[in-house]
Amino acid sequence: MGGALILAAAAGALALLLLAVRLWVVLSPRAPVPRRSLSLLVVAGSGGHTTEILRLLENLSNAYSPRHYIVADTDEMSTHKINSFEQIRADRNPSATFPEYYVHRIPRSREVQQSWLSSVLTTLYSMWLSFPLTYRVKPDLNLLRSLPFSENPWRNSQRNKTGFYFHPKNNGCWHIAGTR
């Protein structure tokens, strides 16, 4: 009994230490570094969700560059909308430099009418591919909608990042997370 109490106390102390270190890393003041642009990562949902997120980006300045878009590998419509959106942006402001944007594809976590049981494996696979992309892209700001499809693996790969949540309306939640 005494050994279990000591073990529980040690585990609690370790948990508190890890929490304190995490809070220190997140909340410690850093000297701001002036920069000309911030990289933006946008996780596009499917269908109308891509349109919603592109509406948020319509008036975004060119200071948010490069823009990285994450889409499900089966979602051709979102890819087309993003390419059209970026082309219209470039046509509206011809004096701007070449628009720097990238479209990355990850497997969808759960297809429509896929069983919940098999979606566990496909979500893990999607997450497995999202983690390397997270560290390769290294965005300054993430923008994604909280829905259980292609967004979830990306959001889970960003769990160690700081951020806040922006609710534009009651039926949706947009996550805007700063990553540095």
mmCIF file of the C-alpha atoms, coordinates in Angstrom:
data_MODEL
# 
_entry.id   MODEL 
# 
loop_
_atom_site.group_PDB 
_atom_site.id 
_atom_site.type_symbol 
_atom_site.label_atom_id 
_atom_site.label_alt_id 
_atom_site.label_comp_id 
_atom_site.label_asym_id 
_atom_site.label_entity_id 
_atom_site.label_seq_id 
_atom_site.pdbx_PDB_ins_code 
_atom_site.Cartn_x 
_atom_site.Cartn_y 
_atom_site.Cartn_z 
_atom_site.occupancy 
_atom_site.B_iso_or_equiv 
_atom_site.pdbx_formal_charge 
_atom_site.auth_seq_id 
_atom_site.auth_comp_id 
_atom_site.auth_asym_id 
_atom_site.auth_atom_id 
_atom_site.pdbx_PDB_model_num 
ATOM 1   C CA . MET A 1 1   ? 0.000   0.000  0.000   1.00 0.00 ? 1   MET A CA 1 
ATOM 2   C CA . GLY A 1 2   ? 2.798   2.402  0.871   1.00 0.00 ? 2   GLY A CA 1 
ATOM 3   C CA . GLY A 1 3   ? 4.551   1.680  -2.453  1.00 0.00 ? 3   GLY A CA 1 
ATOM 4   C CA . ALA A 1 4   ? 1.369   2.505  -4.400  1.00 0.00 ? 4   ALA A CA 1 
ATOM 5   C CA . LEU A 1 5   ? 1.030   5.823  -2.569  1.00 0.00 ? 5   LEU A CA 1 
ATOM 6   C CA . ILE A 1 6   ? 4.635   6.727  -3.311  1.00 0.00 ? 6   ILE A CA 1 
ATOM 7   C CA . LEU A 1 7   ? 4.155   5.766  -6.969  1.00 0.00 ? 7   LEU A CA 1 
ATOM 8   C CA . ALA A 1 8   ? 0.939   7.826  -7.201  1.00 0.00 ? 8   ALA A CA 1 
ATOM 9   C CA . ALA A 1 9   ? 2.663   10.830 -5.572  1.00 0.00 ? 9   ALA A CA 1 
ATOM 10  C CA . ALA A 1 10  ? 5.610   10.537 -7.985  1.00 0.00 ? 10  ALA A CA 1 
ATOM 11  C CA . ALA A 1 11  ? 3.235   10.350 -10.981 1.00 0.00 ? 11  ALA A CA 1 
ATOM 12  C CA . GLY A 1 12  ? 1.324   13.392 -9.701  1.00 0.00 ? 12  GLY A CA 1 
ATOM 13  C CA . ALA A 1 13  ? 4.537   15.336 -9.172  1.00 0.00 ? 13  ALA A CA 1 
ATOM 14  C CA . LEU A 1 14  ? 5.709   14.438 -12.680 1.00 0.00 ? 14  LEU A CA 1 
ATOM 15  C CA . ALA A 1 15  ? 2.365   15.527 -14.142 1.00 0.00 ? 15  ALA A CA 1 
ATOM 16  C CA . LEU A 1 16  ? 2.574   18.862 -12.306 1.00 0.00 ? 16  LEU A CA 1 
ATOM 17  C CA . LEU A 1 17  ? 6.151   19.348 -13.468 1.00 0.00 ? 17  LEU A CA 1 
ATOM 18  C CA . LEU A 1 18  ? 5.174   18.669 -17.095 1.00 0.00 ? 18  LEU A CA 1 
ATOM 19  C CA . LEU A 1 19  ? 2.229   21.070 -16.783 1.00 0.00 ? 19  LEU A CA 1 
ATOM 20  C CA . ALA A 1 20  ? 4.475   23.768 -15.316 1.00 0.00 ? 20  ALA A CA 1 
ATOM 21  C CA . VAL A 1 21  ? 7.032   23.338 -18.108 1.00 0.00 ? 21  VAL A CA 1 
ATOM 22  C CA . ARG A 1 22  ? 4.277   23.459 -20.751 1.00 0.00 ? 22  ARG A CA 1 
ATOM 23  C CA . LEU A 1 23  ? 2.809   26.638 -19.256 1.00 0.00 ? 23  LEU A CA 1 
ATOM 24  C CA . TRP A 1 24  ? 6.248   28.210 -19.090 1.00 0.00 ? 24  TRP A CA 1 
ATOM 25  C CA . VAL A 1 25  ? 6.944   27.392 -22.760 1.00 0.00 ? 25  VAL A CA 1 
ATOM 26  C CA . VAL A 1 26  ? 3.567   28.729 -23.912 1.00 0.00 ? 26  VAL A CA 1 
ATOM 27  C CA . LEU A 1 27  ? 3.376   31.804 -21.698 1.00 0.00 ? 27  LEU A CA 1 
ATOM 28  C CA . SER A 1 28  ? 7.000   32.903 -21.506 1.00 0.00 ? 28  SER A CA 1 
ATOM 29  C CA . PRO A 1 29  ? 7.519   36.318 -23.086 1.00 0.00 ? 29  PRO A CA 1 
ATOM 30  C CA . ARG A 1 30  ? 9.470   36.343 -26.310 1.00 0.00 ? 30  ARG A CA 1 
ATOM 31  C CA . ALA A 1 31  ? 10.914  39.313 -28.093 1.00 0.00 ? 31  ALA A CA 1 
ATOM 32  C CA . PRO A 1 32  ? 8.810   39.987 -31.192 1.00 0.00 ? 32  PRO A CA 1 
ATOM 33  C CA . VAL A 1 33  ? 10.637  39.374 -34.412 1.00 0.00 ? 33  VAL A CA 1 
ATOM 34  C CA . PRO A 1 34  ? 9.639   41.808 -37.157 1.00 0.00 ? 34  PRO A CA 1 
ATOM 35  C CA . ARG A 1 35  ? 8.842   40.040 -40.399 1.00 0.00 ? 35  ARG A CA 1 
ATOM 36  C CA . ARG A 1 36  ? 7.367   40.927 -43.715 1.00 0.00 ? 36  ARG A CA 1 
ATOM 37  C CA . SER A 1 37  ? 4.998   37.978 -43.940 1.00 0.00 ? 37  SER A CA 1 
ATOM 38  C CA . LEU A 1 38  ? 3.349   35.211 -41.958 1.00 0.00 ? 38  LEU A CA 1 
ATOM 39  C CA . SER A 1 39  ? 2.767   31.770 -43.378 1.00 0.00 ? 39  SER A CA 1 
ATOM 40  C CA . LEU A 1 40  ? -0.855  30.710 -43.176 1.00 0.00 ? 40  LEU A CA 1 
ATOM 41  C CA . LEU A 1 41  ? -2.168  27.180 -43.145 1.00 0.00 ? 41  LEU A CA 1 
ATOM 42  C CA . VAL A 1 42  ? -5.820  26.708 -44.095 1.00 0.00 ? 42  VAL A CA 1 
ATOM 43  C CA . VAL A 1 43  ? -7.515  23.351 -43.654 1.00 0.00 ? 43  VAL A CA 1 
ATOM 44  C CA . ALA A 1 44  ? -10.367 23.318 -46.136 1.00 0.00 ? 44  ALA A CA 1 
ATOM 45  C CA . GLY A 1 45  ? -13.416 21.222 -45.463 1.00 0.00 ? 45  GLY A CA 1 
ATOM 46  C CA . SER A 1 46  ? -15.554 19.926 -48.258 1.00 0.00 ? 46  SER A CA 1 
ATOM 47  C CA . GLY A 1 47  ? -18.232 21.662 -50.286 1.00 0.00 ? 47  GLY A CA 1 
ATOM 48  C CA . GLY A 1 48  ? -19.711 24.688 -48.525 1.00 0.00 ? 48  GLY A CA 1 
ATOM 49  C CA . HIS A 1 49  ? -17.064 24.655 -45.802 1.00 0.00 ? 49  HIS A CA 1 
ATOM 50  C CA . THR A 1 50  ? -14.372 25.509 -48.341 1.00 0.00 ? 50  THR A CA 1 
ATOM 51  C CA . THR A 1 51  ? -16.518 28.390 -49.588 1.00 0.00 ? 51  THR A CA 1 
ATOM 52  C CA . GLU A 1 52  ? -16.928 29.641 -46.003 1.00 0.00 ? 52  GLU A CA 1 
ATOM 53  C CA . ILE A 1 53  ? -13.219 29.618 -45.318 1.00 0.00 ? 53  ILE A CA 1 
ATOM 54  C CA . LEU A 1 54  ? -12.411 31.303 -48.639 1.00 0.00 ? 54  LEU A CA 1 
ATOM 55  C CA . ARG A 1 55  ? -14.853 34.078 -47.757 1.00 0.00 ? 55  ARG A CA 1 
ATOM 56  C CA . LEU A 1 56  ? -12.858 34.654 -44.572 1.00 0.00 ? 56  LEU A CA 1 
ATOM 57  C CA . LEU A 1 57  ? -9.700  34.925 -46.664 1.00 0.00 ? 57  LEU A CA 1 
ATOM 58  C CA . GLU A 1 58  ? -11.092 37.282 -49.341 1.00 0.00 ? 58  GLU A CA 1 
ATOM 59  C CA . ASN A 1 59  ? -9.842  40.477 -47.740 1.00 0.00 ? 59  ASN A CA 1 
ATOM 60  C CA . LEU A 1 60  ? -6.640  39.044 -46.346 1.00 0.00 ? 60  LEU A CA 1 
ATOM 61  C CA . SER A 1 61  ? -3.551  41.074 -47.204 1.00 0.00 ? 61  SER A CA 1 
ATOM 62  C CA . ASN A 1 62  ? -0.591  39.679 -49.085 1.00 0.00 ? 62  ASN A CA 1 
ATOM 63  C CA . ALA A 1 63  ? 1.347   39.709 -45.816 1.00 0.00 ? 63  ALA A CA 1 
ATOM 64  C CA . TYR A 1 64  ? -0.048  36.216 -45.204 1.00 0.00 ? 64  TYR A CA 1 
ATOM 65  C CA . SER A 1 65  ? 2.214   34.371 -47.550 1.00 0.00 ? 65  SER A CA 1 
ATOM 66  C CA . PRO A 1 66  ? 2.829   31.628 -48.326 1.00 0.00 ? 66  PRO A CA 1 
ATOM 67  C CA . ARG A 1 67  ? -0.626  30.158 -47.899 1.00 0.00 ? 67  ARG A CA 1 
ATOM 68  C CA . HIS A 1 68  ? -0.826  26.409 -47.470 1.00 0.00 ? 68  HIS A CA 1 
ATOM 69  C CA . TYR A 1 69  ? -4.169  24.719 -48.069 1.00 0.00 ? 69  TYR A CA 1 
ATOM 70  C CA . ILE A 1 70  ? -4.884  21.214 -46.791 1.00 0.00 ? 70  ILE A CA 1 
ATOM 71  C CA . VAL A 1 71  ? -7.610  19.291 -48.634 1.00 0.00 ? 71  VAL A CA 1 
ATOM 72  C CA . ALA A 1 72  ? -8.813  15.723 -48.595 1.00 0.00 ? 72  ALA A CA 1 
ATOM 73  C CA . ASP A 1 73  ? -7.297  13.658 -51.379 1.00 0.00 ? 73  ASP A CA 1 
ATOM 74  C CA . THR A 1 74  ? -10.766 12.804 -52.691 1.00 0.00 ? 74  THR A CA 1 
ATOM 75  C CA . ASP A 1 75  ? -11.986 16.416 -52.747 1.00 0.00 ? 75  ASP A CA 1 
ATOM 76  C CA . GLU A 1 76  ? -11.436 17.757 -56.264 1.00 0.00 ? 76  GLU A CA 1 
ATOM 77  C CA . MET A 1 77  ? -14.078 20.482 -55.856 1.00 0.00 ? 77  MET A CA 1 
ATOM 78  C CA . SER A 1 78  ? -12.233 22.190 -52.992 1.00 0.00 ? 78  SER A CA 1 
ATOM 79  C CA . THR A 1 79  ? -8.977  22.104 -54.938 1.00 0.00 ? 79  THR A CA 1 
ATOM 80  C CA . HIS A 1 80  ? -10.704 23.748 -57.899 1.00 0.00 ? 80  HIS A CA 1 
ATOM 81  C CA . LYS A 1 81  ? -12.280 26.419 -55.636 1.00 0.00 ? 81  LYS A CA 1 
ATOM 82  C CA . ILE A 1 82  ? -8.931  27.205 -54.031 1.00 0.00 ? 82  ILE A CA 1 
ATOM 83  C CA . ASN A 1 83  ? -7.139  27.497 -57.374 1.00 0.00 ? 83  ASN A CA 1 
ATOM 84  C CA . SER A 1 84  ? -9.911  29.757 -58.721 1.00 0.00 ? 84  SER A CA 1 
ATOM 85  C CA . PHE A 1 85  ? -9.830  31.858 -55.546 1.00 0.00 ? 85  PHE A CA 1 
ATOM 86  C CA . GLU A 1 86  ? -6.071  32.352 -55.778 1.00 0.00 ? 86  GLU A CA 1 
ATOM 87  C CA . GLN A 1 87  ? -6.288  33.178 -59.494 1.00 0.00 ? 87  GLN A CA 1 
ATOM 88  C CA . ILE A 1 88  ? -8.949  35.838 -58.819 1.00 0.00 ? 88  ILE A CA 1 
ATOM 89  C CA . ARG A 1 89  ? -6.761  37.276 -56.037 1.00 0.00 ? 89  ARG A CA 1 
ATOM 90  C CA . ALA A 1 90  ? -3.829  37.475 -58.420 1.00 0.00 ? 90  ALA A CA 1 
ATOM 91  C CA . ASP A 1 91  ? -5.965  39.114 -61.149 1.00 0.00 ? 91  ASP A CA 1 
ATOM 92  C CA . ARG A 1 92  ? -7.309  41.740 -58.702 1.00 0.00 ? 92  ARG A CA 1 
ATOM 93  C CA . ASN A 1 93  ? -3.848  42.809 -57.660 1.00 0.00 ? 93  ASN A CA 1 
ATOM 94  C CA . PRO A 1 94  ? -1.497  42.430 -60.637 1.00 0.00 ? 94  PRO A CA 1 
ATOM 95  C CA . SER A 1 95  ? 1.193   44.537 -58.961 1.00 0.00 ? 95  SER A CA 1 
ATOM 96  C CA . ALA A 1 96  ? 1.594   41.946 -56.225 1.00 0.00 ? 96  ALA A CA 1 
ATOM 97  C CA . THR A 1 97  ? 4.307   39.378 -56.571 1.00 0.00 ? 97  THR A CA 1 
ATOM 98  C CA . PHE A 1 98  ? 3.453   35.906 -57.769 1.00 0.00 ? 98  PHE A CA 1 
ATOM 99  C CA . PRO A 1 99  ? 0.895   34.470 -55.325 1.00 0.00 ? 99  PRO A CA 1 
ATOM 100 C CA . GLU A 1 100 ? 2.629   31.912 -53.234 1.00 0.00 ? 100 GLU A CA 1 
ATOM 101 C CA . TYR A 1 101 ? 0.237   29.176 -52.246 1.00 0.00 ? 101 TYR A CA 1 
ATOM 102 C CA . TYR A 1 102 ? 0.373   25.407 -52.041 1.00 0.00 ? 102 TYR A CA 1 
ATOM 103 C CA . VAL A 1 103 ? -2.334  22.776 -51.960 1.00 0.00 ? 103 VAL A CA 1 
ATOM 104 C CA . HIS A 1 104 ? -1.458  19.717 -49.882 1.00 0.00 ? 104 HIS A CA 1 
ATOM 105 C CA . ARG A 1 105 ? -3.552  16.573 -49.893 1.00 0.00 ? 105 ARG A CA 1 
ATOM 106 C CA . ILE A 1 106 ? -4.086  14.184 -47.022 1.00 0.00 ? 106 ILE A CA 1 
ATOM 107 C CA . PRO A 1 107 ? -6.333  11.135 -46.877 1.00 0.00 ? 107 PRO A CA 1 
ATOM 108 C CA . ARG A 1 108 ? -9.790  11.844 -45.584 1.00 0.00 ? 108 ARG A CA 1 
ATOM 109 C CA . SER A 1 109 ? -10.383 10.606 -42.034 1.00 0.00 ? 109 SER A CA 1 
ATOM 110 C CA . ARG A 1 110 ? -13.809 9.254  -42.735 1.00 0.00 ? 110 ARG A CA 1 
ATOM 111 C CA . GLU A 1 111 ? -15.635 8.957  -46.006 1.00 0.00 ? 111 GLU A CA 1 
ATOM 112 C CA . VAL A 1 112 ? -19.380 9.474  -46.194 1.00 0.00 ? 112 VAL A CA 1 
ATOM 113 C CA . GLN A 1 113 ? -21.193 6.307  -45.029 1.00 0.00 ? 113 GLN A CA 1 
ATOM 114 C CA . GLN A 1 114 ? -17.966 4.715  -43.771 1.00 0.00 ? 114 GLN A CA 1 
ATOM 115 C CA . SER A 1 115 ? -18.477 2.662  -40.622 1.00 0.00 ? 115 SER A CA 1 
ATOM 116 C CA . TRP A 1 116 ? -17.353 4.223  -37.368 1.00 0.00 ? 116 TRP A CA 1 
ATOM 117 C CA . LEU A 1 117 ? -15.228 1.197  -36.535 1.00 0.00 ? 117 LEU A CA 1 
ATOM 118 C CA . SER A 1 118 ? -13.173 1.335  -39.727 1.00 0.00 ? 118 SER A CA 1 
ATOM 119 C CA . SER A 1 119 ? -12.895 5.121  -39.460 1.00 0.00 ? 119 SER A CA 1 
ATOM 120 C CA . VAL A 1 120 ? -10.589 4.657  -36.459 1.00 0.00 ? 120 VAL A CA 1 
ATOM 121 C CA . LEU A 1 121 ? -7.943  3.139  -38.729 1.00 0.00 ? 121 LEU A CA 1 
ATOM 122 C CA . THR A 1 122 ? -8.386  5.670  -41.519 1.00 0.00 ? 122 THR A CA 1 
ATOM 123 C CA . THR A 1 123 ? -8.184  8.537  -39.008 1.00 0.00 ? 123 THR A CA 1 
ATOM 124 C CA . LEU A 1 124 ? -4.951  7.149  -37.561 1.00 0.00 ? 124 LEU A CA 1 
ATOM 125 C CA . TYR A 1 125 ? -3.545  6.828  -41.083 1.00 0.00 ? 125 TYR A CA 1 
ATOM 126 C CA . SER A 1 126 ? -4.547  10.381 -41.879 1.00 0.00 ? 126 SER A CA 1 
ATOM 127 C CA . MET A 1 127 ? -2.941  11.625 -38.668 1.00 0.00 ? 127 MET A CA 1 
ATOM 128 C CA . TRP A 1 128 ? 0.202   9.648  -39.465 1.00 0.00 ? 128 TRP A CA 1 
ATOM 129 C CA . LEU A 1 129 ? 0.549   11.633 -42.700 1.00 0.00 ? 129 LEU A CA 1 
ATOM 130 C CA . SER A 1 130 ? -0.437  14.954 -41.082 1.00 0.00 ? 130 SER A CA 1 
ATOM 131 C CA . PHE A 1 131 ? 2.367   15.039 -38.518 1.00 0.00 ? 131 PHE A CA 1 
ATOM 132 C CA . PRO A 1 132 ? 5.249   15.212 -41.036 1.00 0.00 ? 132 PRO A CA 1 
ATOM 133 C CA . LEU A 1 133 ? 3.355   17.812 -43.030 1.00 0.00 ? 133 LEU A CA 1 
ATOM 134 C CA . THR A 1 134 ? 2.947   19.899 -39.863 1.00 0.00 ? 134 THR A CA 1 
ATOM 135 C CA . TYR A 1 135 ? 6.677   20.029 -39.310 1.00 0.00 ? 135 TYR A CA 1 
ATOM 136 C CA . ARG A 1 136 ? 7.563   20.504 -42.965 1.00 0.00 ? 136 ARG A CA 1 
ATOM 137 C CA . VAL A 1 137 ? 5.189   23.456 -43.500 1.00 0.00 ? 137 VAL A CA 1 
ATOM 138 C CA . LYS A 1 138 ? 5.747   25.096 -40.075 1.00 0.00 ? 138 LYS A CA 1 
ATOM 139 C CA . PRO A 1 139 ? 2.953   27.675 -40.402 1.00 0.00 ? 139 PRO A CA 1 
ATOM 140 C CA . ASP A 1 140 ? 2.754   30.815 -38.293 1.00 0.00 ? 140 ASP A CA 1 
ATOM 141 C CA . LEU A 1 141 ? -1.035  30.701 -38.222 1.00 0.00 ? 141 LEU A CA 1 
ATOM 142 C CA . ASN A 1 142 ? -3.556  27.870 -38.668 1.00 0.00 ? 142 ASN A CA 1 
ATOM 143 C CA . LEU A 1 143 ? -7.146  28.343 -39.766 1.00 0.00 ? 143 LEU A CA 1 
ATOM 144 C CA . LEU A 1 144 ? -9.520  25.387 -39.728 1.00 0.00 ? 144 LEU A CA 1 
ATOM 145 C CA . ARG A 1 145 ? -13.136 24.505 -39.147 1.00 0.00 ? 145 ARG A CA 1 
ATOM 146 C CA . SER A 1 146 ? -14.062 22.034 -36.447 1.00 0.00 ? 146 SER A CA 1 
ATOM 147 C CA . LEU A 1 147 ? -15.589 19.167 -38.362 1.00 0.00 ? 147 LEU A CA 1 
ATOM 148 C CA . PRO A 1 148 ? -14.826 15.448 -38.141 1.00 0.00 ? 148 PRO A CA 1 
ATOM 149 C CA . PHE A 1 149 ? -13.389 14.864 -41.609 1.00 0.00 ? 149 PHE A CA 1 
ATOM 150 C CA . SER A 1 150 ? -10.068 15.990 -43.072 1.00 0.00 ? 150 SER A CA 1 
ATOM 151 C CA . GLU A 1 151 ? -9.703  18.660 -40.368 1.00 0.00 ? 151 GLU A CA 1 
ATOM 152 C CA . ASN A 1 152 ? -9.390  16.353 -37.366 1.00 0.00 ? 152 ASN A CA 1 
ATOM 153 C CA . PRO A 1 153 ? -6.025  14.724 -38.177 1.00 0.00 ? 153 PRO A CA 1 
ATOM 154 C CA . TRP A 1 154 ? -4.531  18.135 -38.810 1.00 0.00 ? 154 TRP A CA 1 
ATOM 155 C CA . ARG A 1 155 ? -6.001  19.580 -35.623 1.00 0.00 ? 155 ARG A CA 1 
ATOM 156 C CA . ASN A 1 156 ? -4.673  16.630 -33.622 1.00 0.00 ? 156 ASN A CA 1 
ATOM 157 C CA . SER A 1 157 ? -1.222  17.100 -35.107 1.00 0.00 ? 157 SER A CA 1 
ATOM 158 C CA . GLN A 1 158 ? -1.368  20.717 -33.870 1.00 0.00 ? 158 GLN A CA 1 
ATOM 159 C CA . ARG A 1 159 ? -2.285  19.851 -30.250 1.00 0.00 ? 159 ARG A CA 1 
ATOM 160 C CA . ASN A 1 160 ? 1.053   21.110 -28.971 1.00 0.00 ? 160 ASN A CA 1 
ATOM 161 C CA . LYS A 1 161 ? 0.489   24.572 -30.436 1.00 0.00 ? 161 LYS A CA 1 
ATOM 162 C CA . THR A 1 162 ? -1.010  27.564 -28.699 1.00 0.00 ? 162 THR A CA 1 
ATOM 163 C CA . GLY A 1 163 ? -4.161  29.101 -30.071 1.00 0.00 ? 163 GLY A CA 1 
ATOM 164 C CA . PHE A 1 164 ? -7.650  30.413 -29.564 1.00 0.00 ? 164 PHE A CA 1 
ATOM 165 C CA . TYR A 1 165 ? -11.057 29.738 -31.022 1.00 0.00 ? 165 TYR A CA 1 
ATOM 166 C CA . PHE A 1 166 ? -13.212 32.048 -33.074 1.00 0.00 ? 166 PHE A CA 1 
ATOM 167 C CA . HIS A 1 167 ? -16.948 31.308 -33.325 1.00 0.00 ? 167 HIS A CA 1 
ATOM 168 C CA . PRO A 1 168 ? -18.518 33.139 -36.283 1.00 0.00 ? 168 PRO A CA 1 
ATOM 169 C CA . LYS A 1 169 ? -21.887 31.489 -35.779 1.00 0.00 ? 169 LYS A CA 1 
ATOM 170 C CA . ASN A 1 170 ? -23.589 28.967 -33.559 1.00 0.00 ? 170 ASN A CA 1 
ATOM 171 C CA . ASN A 1 171 ? -23.367 25.929 -35.831 1.00 0.00 ? 171 ASN A CA 1 
ATOM 172 C CA . GLY A 1 172 ? -19.652 26.122 -36.500 1.00 0.00 ? 172 GLY A CA 1 
ATOM 173 C CA . CYS A 1 173 ? -16.374 26.735 -34.770 1.00 0.00 ? 173 CYS A CA 1 
ATOM 174 C CA . TRP A 1 174 ? -13.346 28.120 -36.557 1.00 0.00 ? 174 TRP A CA 1 
ATOM 175 C CA . HIS A 1 175 ? -10.016 27.432 -34.926 1.00 0.00 ? 175 HIS A CA 1 
ATOM 176 C CA . ILE A 1 176 ? -7.359  30.065 -35.384 1.00 0.00 ? 176 ILE A CA 1 
ATOM 177 C CA . ALA A 1 177 ? -4.115  28.985 -33.817 1.00 0.00 ? 177 ALA A CA 1 
ATOM 178 C CA . GLY A 1 178 ? -0.808  30.779 -33.723 1.00 0.00 ? 178 GLY A CA 1 
ATOM 179 C CA . THR A 1 179 ? 2.032   28.295 -33.840 1.00 0.00 ? 179 THR A CA 1 
ATOM 180 C CA . ARG A 1 180 ? 5.040   30.304 -32.722 1.00 0.00 ? 180 ARG A CA 1 
# 
